[in-house]
């Protein structure tokens, strides 16, 4: 069974210094095995200014087996699938250690954004561009950050639609999103 | 080979008859004479002892604990020589760290013990010092967390290399600690751990392989030399050590694999049908083409064009059908057909001969019984004075050479065909080599058939002088057949495979005495302890749980519920491992724990 006590301790710890660390985790509901992580794009990278959502699934044997993490926010990066957000990172696979935490994992993702490893790619197309045409890579990555990872950006209509589909009145959804700076999770919390 | 009958090339030692000399003791067909062969059978009972032999060598040579020796050996695939080479080349510290053995520092443990309670970094709880364990690497976590970690790793099939839980710590955990902690929580998993460790000696060892018998005899074979060899298990199965299929030399493993596939494949027949028949456009039954022109008639009365298969009328000339133009060129079509036909015929040629010798072998197998019965009655008639070993030797030689002869056809099929070595020889070279080989093959074939004919004689019904004559023929032919086999192998190894430019292709070498029968592993006397502990298992040597661990059960569908097996592939474990694990279930064998723990 999932070590709930440890996960709760981890969540408290993450919450305590989320401002400094730039990573945070929110609960999806009652199910503690399904979490949602957020990392801010590291400065001086094409991801700067972006906020990236990460879906986190904890296997029953967590922390003895690694958490399953996947980018929900679309991102242009050699080690992250541009199609489905799947991540290629050793500590989420065979290099996982039970001594690692969700926080260290998210920080590692942040580090991965700063220093891609194009020789061990998840997305071959991106990796090829990274290796062969770095300037184009940077501008594509930046464009994707602008388009998909900025709170008050174009994505707002999609967020509205998503929340409306969940059964909330459109006017309330818009107000909630506005007061939360476009963060759909915070907005959802407000609406519930 | 012309004058073989007068040749004194005879090995038969009994000089009471014909004064034949014993020339080559080597040729005697007496496998039971071999005192102890280089290859060893490792039974369930001797597995522990076999493993201990190597463990002992390493623990003594390097003065270290047994579990560290095992970690080293697993890391180096039980190759003691390679391990020692690394020791010499890189030094003790490198040898240890690369294999995941921490270079000990006991100070860690002492300091950890002194505090009143310890925070476990995994469950993040404060734990009493009595309930934590510090590994050799110095990392300390609570026993519950260690246990959980061990169980998951064992279930994942990583028993042989359970690493420490600390991030980036490469240390392999102490097997005694794993054993103790896991057996408290889950004895079944603890037993599985034991079995994995033990079987590592077979699974991770280049010189040891499971006998591929089905149902499994329970044995593994350890060889002492080149892995290109054929061995016989004590269960009687002869197999190629390299690919674990039936003994197939002079075919190489690749040739044999291709040949088996080809024989199974119906494609040849399909090929024939597509070349020789076409479906009728009306009733769709295959119609065979007879005669030269391209207008064919189906039994249903439909006329159609052979080239395109389209329905036509019946008026035609040699070059065309009235009112029908499909624009196909007769010559093109024929070329394809010709080639397919040629390929098929070539295959049939080799396959027929291969099959014929296989069938002969089956017939001669029955003959063996008859001959043995004849010998028995003759021996009793002659007051047991006469020795009939010449018949038995001849029979055994006949079997051995029949096999060789049979397998020489698939060999030739690939050696001189286009599948494997097309670019290795020019057409002329190929023709030359083929002639060379076929000379050898034919000589062998003729001699084998002659030997077969003489062995079939009812010598018990014949007068004394006639028997003497037959005896001489058989003795001479037995030697000659052996020589022919030897020559053919030499030709294959030196003139054919040996001269290939782009690839190396190896076969198991020819042995006059036949495929070596592996001998039982003798356990060294100073491991009495182990002997005793494994003797306890002797009684259930035929325990179905062990027998059912047959590699042959590979084909069993993988059961989905078994999480434990799911990642085996990723860990580079063979499918055999998986099969065994499934069939064994919870009926794991009751190994005695190694002495140090018990
Ligand atoms: Zn713990
Ligand atoms: Zn460690
Ligand atoms: Zn066997
Ligand atoms: Zn083979
Ligand atoms: Zn028809
Ligand atoms: Zn005609
Ligand atoms: Zn036509």
mmCIF file of C-alpha atoms in Angstrom, chain B residues 130-449:
data_model
loop_
_atom_site.group_PDB
_atom_site.id
_atom_site.type_symbol
_atom_site.label_atom_id
_atom_site.label_comp_id
_atom_site.label_asym_id
_atom_site.label_seq_id
_atom_site.Cartn_x
_atom_site.Cartn_y
_atom_site.Cartn_z
ATOM 1 C CA UNK B 130 17.270 -1.417 17.223
ATOM 2 C CA UNK B 131 15.058 -1.292 14.170
ATOM 3 C CA UNK B 132 17.494 0.119 11.661
ATOM 4 C CA UNK B 133 20.176 -1.546 9.583
ATOM 5 C CA UNK B 134 23.344 -0.005 8.246
ATOM 6 C CA UNK B 135 24.670 -1.487 5.042
ATOM 7 C CA UNK B 136 28.380 -1.914 4.322
ATOM 8 C CA UNK B 137 28.283 1.337 2.371
ATOM 9 C CA UNK B 138 27.313 3.134 5.563
ATOM 10 C CA UNK B 139 23.734 3.970 4.547
ATOM 11 C CA UNK B 140 21.247 3.420 7.303
ATOM 12 C CA UNK B 141 17.488 3.007 6.945
ATOM 13 C CA UNK B 142 14.762 1.382 8.981
ATOM 14 C CA UNK B 143 14.230 -2.360 8.660
ATOM 15 C CA UNK B 144 10.694 -1.982 7.336
ATOM 16 C CA UNK B 145 11.893 0.179 4.476
ATOM 17 C CA UNK B 146 14.808 -2.129 3.696
ATOM 18 C CA UNK B 147 12.461 -5.119 3.667
ATOM 19 C CA UNK B 148 9.989 -3.422 1.358
ATOM 20 C CA UNK B 149 12.808 -2.451 -0.990
ATOM 21 C CA UNK B 150 14.245 -5.978 -1.029
ATOM 22 C CA UNK B 151 10.906 -7.616 -1.714
ATOM 23 C CA UNK B 152 10.176 -5.302 -4.622
ATOM 24 C CA UNK B 153 13.611 -5.877 -6.116
ATOM 25 C CA UNK B 154 13.397 -9.644 -5.731
ATOM 26 C CA UNK B 155 9.977 -9.663 -7.327
ATOM 27 C CA UNK B 156 11.369 -7.598 -10.175
ATOM 28 C CA UNK B 157 13.936 -10.353 -10.684
ATOM 29 C CA UNK B 158 16.913 -8.311 -9.550
ATOM 30 C CA UNK B 159 17.967 -10.612 -6.742
ATOM 31 C CA UNK B 160 21.495 -10.864 -7.953
ATOM 32 C CA UNK B 161 22.102 -7.171 -7.735
ATOM 33 C CA UNK B 162 19.958 -5.532 -5.093
ATOM 34 C CA UNK B 163 21.384 -2.083 -4.717
ATOM 35 C CA UNK B 164 21.362 0.153 -1.652
ATOM 36 C CA UNK B 165 18.380 2.524 -1.340
ATOM 37 C CA UNK B 166 20.441 5.696 -1.114
ATOM 38 C CA UNK B 167 20.496 7.815 -4.241
ATOM 39 C CA UNK B 168 23.512 7.148 -6.429
ATOM 40 C CA UNK B 169 24.850 4.518 -4.056
ATOM 41 C CA UNK B 170 26.051 1.672 -6.195
ATOM 42 C CA UNK B 171 26.630 -0.777 -3.347
ATOM 43 C CA UNK B 172 25.119 -4.238 -3.573
ATOM 44 C CA UNK B 173 23.297 -5.150 -0.393
ATOM 45 C CA UNK B 174 24.570 -7.849 1.904
ATOM 46 C CA UNK B 175 22.756 -11.053 0.992
ATOM 47 C CA UNK B 176 22.652 -12.208 4.621
ATOM 48 C CA UNK B 177 20.791 -9.048 5.620
ATOM 49 C CA UNK B 178 18.376 -9.465 2.713
ATOM 50 C CA UNK B 179 17.819 -13.089 3.638
ATOM 51 C CA UNK B 180 17.154 -12.324 7.286
ATOM 52 C CA UNK B 181 14.876 -9.351 6.795
ATOM 53 C CA UNK B 182 12.850 -10.803 3.934
ATOM 54 C CA UNK B 183 12.309 -14.215 5.496
ATOM 55 C CA UNK B 184 10.596 -12.579 8.457
ATOM 56 C CA UNK B 185 8.136 -10.704 6.281
ATOM 57 C CA UNK B 186 7.677 -13.051 3.315
ATOM 58 C CA UNK B 187 9.313 -16.501 3.447
ATOM 59 C CA UNK B 188 8.218 -17.301 -0.089
ATOM 60 C CA UNK B 189 10.028 -14.315 -1.515
ATOM 61 C CA UNK B 190 13.022 -15.215 0.626
ATOM 62 C CA UNK B 191 13.088 -18.646 -0.979
ATOM 63 C CA UNK B 192 12.831 -17.110 -4.393
ATOM 64 C CA UNK B 193 15.802 -14.939 -3.526
ATOM 65 C CA UNK B 194 17.765 -18.045 -2.550
ATOM 66 C CA UNK B 195 16.860 -19.738 -5.805
ATOM 67 C CA UNK B 196 17.828 -16.725 -7.897
ATOM 68 C CA UNK B 197 21.213 -16.602 -6.216
ATOM 69 C CA UNK B 198 21.746 -20.282 -6.774
ATOM 70 C CA UNK B 199 20.567 -20.301 -10.354
ATOM 71 C CA UNK B 200 22.693 -17.318 -11.149
ATOM 72 C CA UNK B 201 25.414 -19.902 -11.452
ATOM 73 C CA UNK B 202 23.577 -21.257 -14.469
ATOM 74 C CA UNK B 203 21.803 -18.209 -15.813
ATOM 75 C CA UNK B 204 24.683 -15.753 -15.656
ATOM 76 C CA UNK B 205 27.366 -18.181 -16.631
ATOM 77 C CA UNK B 206 28.737 -18.442 -20.137
ATOM 78 C CA UNK B 207 30.054 -21.921 -19.490
ATOM 79 C CA UNK B 208 26.892 -23.421 -18.042
ATOM 80 C CA UNK B 209 23.589 -24.096 -19.750
ATOM 81 C CA UNK B 210 20.377 -25.887 -18.884
ATOM 82 C CA UNK B 211 19.932 -29.188 -20.657
ATOM 83 C CA UNK B 212 17.165 -28.461 -23.177
ATOM 84 C CA UNK B 213 15.364 -31.770 -22.605
ATOM 85 C CA UNK B 214 11.573 -31.796 -22.513
ATOM 86 C CA UNK B 215 10.339 -32.739 -19.995
ATOM 87 C CA UNK B 216 13.333 -31.277 -18.296
ATOM 88 C CA UNK B 217 15.778 -33.717 -16.730
ATOM 89 C CA UNK B 218 16.754 -31.092 -14.172
ATOM 90 C CA UNK B 219 20.357 -30.914 -15.234
ATOM 91 C CA UNK B 220 22.612 -28.204 -16.450
ATOM 92 C CA UNK B 221 25.830 -28.773 -18.348
ATOM 93 C CA UNK B 222 29.081 -27.015 -17.671
ATOM 94 C CA UNK B 223 31.667 -27.104 -20.407
ATOM 95 C CA UNK B 224 35.349 -26.662 -20.075
ATOM 96 C CA UNK B 225 36.472 -25.408 -23.443
ATOM 97 C CA UNK B 226 35.136 -23.869 -26.606
ATOM 98 C CA UNK B 227 31.428 -23.221 -26.553
ATOM 99 C CA UNK B 228 31.187 -24.514 -30.121
ATOM 100 C CA UNK B 229 30.622 -28.051 -29.053
ATOM 101 C CA UNK B 230 28.041 -30.743 -28.741
ATOM 102 C CA UNK B 231 27.380 -32.513 -25.489
ATOM 103 C CA UNK B 232 25.323 -35.339 -24.164
ATOM 104 C CA UNK B 233 23.517 -34.929 -20.882
ATOM 105 C CA UNK B 234 23.222 -37.867 -18.503
ATOM 106 C CA UNK B 235 19.557 -37.948 -19.495
ATOM 107 C CA UNK B 236 20.730 -39.031 -22.942
ATOM 108 C CA UNK B 237 19.918 -35.870 -24.854
ATOM 109 C CA UNK B 238 22.581 -34.713 -27.254
ATOM 110 C CA UNK B 239 22.522 -31.051 -28.029
ATOM 111 C CA UNK B 240 24.463 -28.157 -29.438
ATOM 112 C CA UNK B 241 25.824 -26.220 -26.482
ATOM 113 C CA UNK B 242 25.782 -23.004 -28.427
ATOM 114 C CA UNK B 243 22.139 -22.858 -29.502
ATOM 115 C CA UNK B 244 20.608 -25.581 -27.306
ATOM 116 C CA UNK B 245 18.900 -27.267 -30.220
ATOM 117 C CA UNK B 246 19.633 -30.813 -31.328
ATOM 118 C CA UNK B 247 23.216 -31.586 -32.251
ATOM 119 C CA UNK B 248 23.482 -30.365 -35.837
ATOM 120 C CA UNK B 249 27.074 -30.256 -36.971
ATOM 121 C CA UNK B 250 28.436 -29.893 -39.597
ATOM 122 C CA UNK B 251 25.734 -27.242 -39.929
ATOM 123 C CA UNK B 252 26.524 -24.049 -38.086
ATOM 124 C CA UNK B 253 23.917 -22.811 -35.605
ATOM 125 C CA UNK B 254 22.759 -20.177 -38.064
ATOM 126 C CA UNK B 255 22.451 -22.653 -40.907
ATOM 127 C CA UNK B 256 20.502 -24.985 -38.686
ATOM 128 C CA UNK B 257 18.174 -22.255 -37.521
ATOM 129 C CA UNK B 258 17.520 -21.184 -41.097
ATOM 130 C CA UNK B 259 17.045 -24.742 -42.236
ATOM 131 C CA UNK B 260 14.494 -25.562 -39.536
ATOM 132 C CA UNK B 261 12.611 -22.429 -40.413
ATOM 133 C CA UNK B 262 12.718 -23.258 -44.072
ATOM 134 C CA UNK B 263 11.500 -26.796 -43.531
ATOM 135 C CA UNK B 264 8.628 -25.623 -41.399
ATOM 136 C CA UNK B 265 7.743 -22.889 -43.772
ATOM 137 C CA UNK B 266 5.113 -23.886 -46.201
ATOM 138 C CA UNK B 267 6.367 -21.161 -48.461
ATOM 139 C CA UNK B 268 8.058 -23.629 -50.719
ATOM 140 C CA UNK B 269 4.797 -25.340 -51.494
ATOM 141 C CA UNK B 270 3.035 -22.031 -51.733
ATOM 142 C CA UNK B 271 5.776 -21.016 -54.072
ATOM 143 C CA UNK B 272 5.213 -24.036 -56.203
ATOM 144 C CA UNK B 273 1.516 -23.341 -56.405
ATOM 145 C CA UNK B 274 2.005 -19.754 -57.417
ATOM 146 C CA UNK B 275 4.491 -20.749 -60.052
ATOM 147 C CA UNK B 276 2.641 -23.687 -61.447
ATOM 148 C CA UNK B 277 -1.000 -22.842 -60.997
ATOM 149 C CA UNK B 278 -3.297 -19.874 -61.341
ATOM 150 C CA UNK B 279 -6.796 -19.468 -59.992
ATOM 151 C CA UNK B 280 -9.549 -19.713 -62.551
ATOM 152 C CA UNK B 281 -11.253 -16.313 -62.985
ATOM 153 C CA UNK B 282 -14.635 -18.037 -62.834
ATOM 154 C CA UNK B 283 -14.535 -20.749 -60.180
ATOM 155 C CA UNK B 284 -11.254 -19.742 -58.469
ATOM 156 C CA UNK B 285 -9.837 -23.246 -58.334
ATOM 157 C CA UNK B 286 -6.107 -23.498 -59.041
ATOM 158 C CA UNK B 287 -5.445 -24.495 -62.612
ATOM 159 C CA UNK B 288 -2.156 -25.999 -63.730
ATOM 160 C CA UNK B 289 -0.586 -24.984 -66.970
ATOM 161 C CA UNK B 290 0.082 -27.744 -69.406
ATOM 162 C CA UNK B 291 1.942 -27.281 -72.600
ATOM 163 C CA UNK B 292 3.569 -24.239 -74.053
ATOM 164 C CA UNK B 293 0.859 -21.782 -74.944
ATOM 165 C CA UNK B 294 -0.593 -19.268 -72.593
ATOM 166 C CA UNK B 295 -4.212 -20.142 -73.019
ATOM 167 C CA UNK B 296 -5.382 -22.442 -70.266
ATOM 168 C CA UNK B 297 -8.672 -24.168 -69.682
ATOM 169 C CA UNK B 298 -10.237 -24.820 -66.327
ATOM 170 C CA UNK B 299 -12.228 -27.955 -65.579
ATOM 171 C CA UNK B 300 -15.287 -25.715 -65.365
ATOM 172 C CA UNK B 301 -14.785 -24.861 -69.009
ATOM 173 C CA UNK B 302 -13.509 -21.337 -68.539
ATOM 174 C CA UNK B 303 -10.663 -20.223 -70.790
ATOM 175 C CA UNK B 304 -8.190 -17.738 -69.454
ATOM 176 C CA UNK B 305 -4.864 -16.095 -70.116
ATOM 177 C CA UNK B 306 -2.022 -17.668 -68.122
ATOM 178 C CA UNK B 307 -0.050 -14.466 -68.044
ATOM 179 C CA UNK B 308 -2.575 -12.133 -66.516
ATOM 180 C CA UNK B 309 -5.205 -14.553 -65.297
ATOM 181 C CA UNK B 310 -7.952 -12.753 -67.185
ATOM 182 C CA UNK B 311 -10.894 -14.606 -68.727
ATOM 183 C CA UNK B 312 -10.683 -14.971 -72.484
ATOM 184 C CA UNK B 313 -12.265 -16.746 -75.378
ATOM 185 C CA UNK B 314 -10.775 -19.914 -76.804
ATOM 186 C CA UNK B 315 -9.332 -18.693 -80.111
ATOM 187 C CA UNK B 316 -5.620 -18.243 -79.905
ATOM 188 C CA UNK B 317 -2.292 -18.460 -81.641
ATOM 189 C CA UNK B 318 1.120 -19.058 -80.169
ATOM 190 C CA UNK B 319 1.620 -15.386 -79.397
ATOM 191 C CA UNK B 320 -1.835 -14.099 -78.668
ATOM 192 C CA UNK B 321 -5.398 -14.766 -77.735
ATOM 193 C CA UNK B 322 -8.144 -13.372 -79.933
ATOM 194 C CA UNK B 323 -9.668 -10.215 -78.527
ATOM 195 C CA UNK B 324 -7.321 -10.198 -75.539
ATOM 196 C CA UNK B 325 -4.311 -8.019 -74.982
ATOM 197 C CA UNK B 326 -2.779 -7.846 -71.556
ATOM 198 C CA UNK B 327 0.590 -6.492 -72.629
ATOM 199 C CA UNK B 328 2.594 -8.991 -70.631
ATOM 200 C CA UNK B 329 5.787 -10.346 -71.994
ATOM 201 C CA UNK B 330 5.962 -14.039 -72.070
ATOM 202 C CA UNK B 331 9.686 -14.072 -71.503
ATOM 203 C CA UNK B 332 9.589 -11.932 -68.354
ATOM 204 C CA UNK B 333 6.978 -14.029 -66.821
ATOM 205 C CA UNK B 334 8.830 -17.154 -67.588
ATOM 206 C CA UNK B 335 12.049 -15.880 -66.077
ATOM 207 C CA UNK B 336 10.431 -15.355 -62.705
ATOM 208 C CA UNK B 337 8.787 -18.709 -62.923
ATOM 209 C CA UNK B 338 12.035 -20.332 -63.911
ATOM 210 C CA UNK B 339 13.921 -18.872 -60.982
ATOM 211 C CA UNK B 340 11.287 -19.847 -58.456
ATOM 212 C CA UNK B 341 11.237 -23.291 -59.912
ATOM 213 C CA UNK B 342 14.987 -23.553 -59.786
ATOM 214 C CA UNK B 343 15.068 -22.431 -56.147
ATOM 215 C CA UNK B 344 12.401 -24.883 -55.259
ATOM 216 C CA UNK B 345 14.118 -27.721 -57.028
ATOM 217 C CA UNK B 346 17.360 -26.894 -55.310
ATOM 218 C CA UNK B 347 15.687 -26.995 -51.922
ATOM 219 C CA UNK B 348 13.921 -30.222 -52.744
ATOM 220 C CA UNK B 349 17.188 -31.783 -53.827
ATOM 221 C CA UNK B 350 18.856 -31.110 -50.489
ATOM 222 C CA UNK B 351 15.811 -31.705 -48.407
ATOM 223 C CA UNK B 352 15.122 -35.103 -49.965
ATOM 224 C CA UNK B 353 18.595 -36.315 -49.164
ATOM 225 C CA UNK B 354 18.544 -34.833 -45.704
ATOM 226 C CA UNK B 355 15.236 -36.541 -45.088
ATOM 227 C CA UNK B 356 16.325 -39.843 -46.615
ATOM 228 C CA UNK B 357 19.242 -40.143 -44.213
ATOM 229 C CA UNK B 358 17.066 -39.148 -41.293
ATOM 230 C CA UNK B 359 14.652 -41.891 -42.270
ATOM 231 C CA UNK B 360 17.497 -44.376 -42.627
ATOM 232 C CA UNK B 361 18.597 -43.483 -39.151
ATOM 233 C CA UNK B 362 15.138 -44.256 -37.831
ATOM 234 C CA UNK B 363 15.148 -47.583 -39.654
ATOM 235 C CA UNK B 364 18.576 -48.396 -38.329
ATOM 236 C CA UNK B 365 17.403 -47.585 -34.863
ATOM 237 C CA UNK B 366 15.043 -50.530 -35.141
ATOM 238 C CA UNK B 367 17.867 -52.552 -36.610
ATOM 239 C CA UNK B 368 19.860 -51.884 -33.479
ATOM 240 C CA UNK B 369 17.375 -53.860 -31.415
ATOM 241 C CA UNK B 370 17.423 -56.770 -33.834
ATOM 242 C CA UNK B 371 21.176 -56.810 -33.954
ATOM 243 C CA UNK B 372 21.477 -56.672 -30.219
ATOM 244 C CA UNK B 373 19.093 -59.593 -29.899
ATOM 245 C CA UNK B 374 21.144 -61.496 -32.468
ATOM 246 C CA UNK B 375 24.304 -60.818 -30.538
ATOM 247 C CA UNK B 376 22.701 -62.071 -27.362
ATOM 248 C CA UNK B 377 21.647 -65.374 -28.916
ATOM 249 C CA UNK B 378 24.937 -65.831 -30.763
ATOM 250 C CA UNK B 379 26.919 -65.202 -27.640
ATOM 251 C CA UNK B 380 25.029 -67.854 -25.748
ATOM 252 C CA UNK B 381 25.426 -70.326 -28.603
ATOM 253 C CA UNK B 382 29.147 -69.806 -28.795
ATOM 254 C CA UNK B 383 29.701 -70.371 -25.086
ATOM 255 C CA UNK B 384 30.246 -66.660 -24.701
ATOM 256 C CA UNK B 385 33.633 -67.032 -26.271
ATOM 257 C CA UNK B 386 33.167 -64.781 -29.226
ATOM 258 C CA UNK B 387 33.288 -61.066 -28.969
ATOM 259 C CA UNK B 388 30.704 -59.141 -30.945
ATOM 260 C CA UNK B 389 31.883 -55.642 -30.113
ATOM 261 C CA UNK B 390 32.723 -55.175 -33.793
ATOM 262 C CA UNK B 391 28.989 -55.194 -34.541
ATOM 263 C CA UNK B 392 28.198 -52.720 -31.784
ATOM 264 C CA UNK B 393 31.050 -50.494 -32.802
ATOM 265 C CA UNK B 394 29.907 -50.658 -36.391
ATOM 266 C CA UNK B 395 26.360 -49.807 -35.390
ATOM 267 C CA UNK B 396 27.412 -46.846 -33.333
ATOM 268 C CA UNK B 397 29.637 -45.608 -36.113
ATOM 269 C CA UNK B 398 26.746 -46.025 -38.516
ATOM 270 C CA UNK B 399 24.501 -43.839 -36.354
ATOM 271 C CA UNK B 400 27.075 -41.187 -35.866
ATOM 272 C CA UNK B 401 27.887 -40.946 -39.549
ATOM 273 C CA UNK B 402 24.254 -41.098 -40.632
ATOM 274 C CA UNK B 403 23.671 -37.980 -38.583
ATOM 275 C CA UNK B 404 26.674 -36.257 -40.050
ATOM 276 C CA UNK B 405 25.604 -37.237 -43.525
ATOM 277 C CA UNK B 406 22.081 -36.039 -42.986
ATOM 278 C CA UNK B 407 23.159 -32.666 -41.623
ATOM 279 C CA UNK B 408 25.717 -32.270 -44.372
ATOM 280 C CA UNK B 409 22.847 -31.601 -46.795
ATOM 281 C CA UNK B 410 21.440 -28.502 -45.104
ATOM 282 C CA UNK B 411 25.071 -27.463 -44.688
ATOM 283 C CA UNK B 412 25.638 -27.718 -48.416
ATOM 284 C CA UNK B 413 22.336 -26.002 -49.128
ATOM 285 C CA UNK B 414 23.524 -22.888 -47.319
ATOM 286 C CA UNK B 415 27.216 -23.171 -48.065
ATOM 287 C CA UNK B 416 26.661 -23.114 -51.812
ATOM 288 C CA UNK B 417 23.393 -21.240 -51.917
ATOM 289 C CA UNK B 418 22.634 -17.536 -52.086
ATOM 290 C CA UNK B 419 21.296 -17.060 -48.560
ATOM 291 C CA UNK B 420 24.494 -16.738 -46.571
ATOM 292 C CA UNK B 421 27.708 -16.559 -48.539
ATOM 293 C CA UNK B 422 26.711 -15.174 -51.897
ATOM 294 C CA UNK B 423 29.231 -12.361 -51.683
ATOM 295 C CA UNK B 424 31.987 -14.449 -50.184
ATOM 296 C CA UNK B 425 32.900 -16.361 -53.315
ATOM 297 C CA UNK B 426 32.828 -15.919 -57.007
ATOM 298 C CA UNK B 427 30.691 -18.262 -59.005
ATOM 299 C CA UNK B 428 33.775 -20.212 -60.087
ATOM 300 C CA UNK B 429 35.114 -20.531 -56.570
ATOM 301 C CA UNK B 430 31.769 -21.721 -55.427
ATOM 302 C CA UNK B 431 31.616 -24.371 -58.114
ATOM 303 C CA UNK B 432 35.098 -25.517 -57.262
ATOM 304 C CA UNK B 433 34.378 -25.747 -53.591
ATOM 305 C CA UNK B 434 31.115 -27.455 -54.167
ATOM 306 C CA UNK B 435 32.823 -30.136 -56.206
ATOM 307 C CA UNK B 436 35.436 -30.576 -53.543
ATOM 308 C CA UNK B 437 32.810 -30.948 -50.864
ATOM 309 C CA UNK B 438 30.530 -33.202 -52.843
ATOM 310 C CA UNK B 439 33.420 -35.571 -53.453
ATOM 311 C CA UNK B 440 33.851 -35.965 -49.726
ATOM 312 C CA UNK B 441 30.148 -36.213 -49.160
ATOM 313 C CA UNK B 442 29.694 -38.878 -51.809
ATOM 314 C CA UNK B 443 32.555 -40.926 -50.474
ATOM 315 C CA UNK B 444 31.021 -40.819 -47.048
ATOM 316 C CA UNK B 445 27.621 -41.666 -48.433
ATOM 317 C CA UNK B 446 28.842 -44.702 -50.332
ATOM 318 C CA UNK B 447 30.818 -46.002 -47.376
ATOM 319 C CA UNK B 448 27.944 -45.492 -44.966
ATOM 320 C CA UNK B 449 25.567 -47.393 -47.216
#
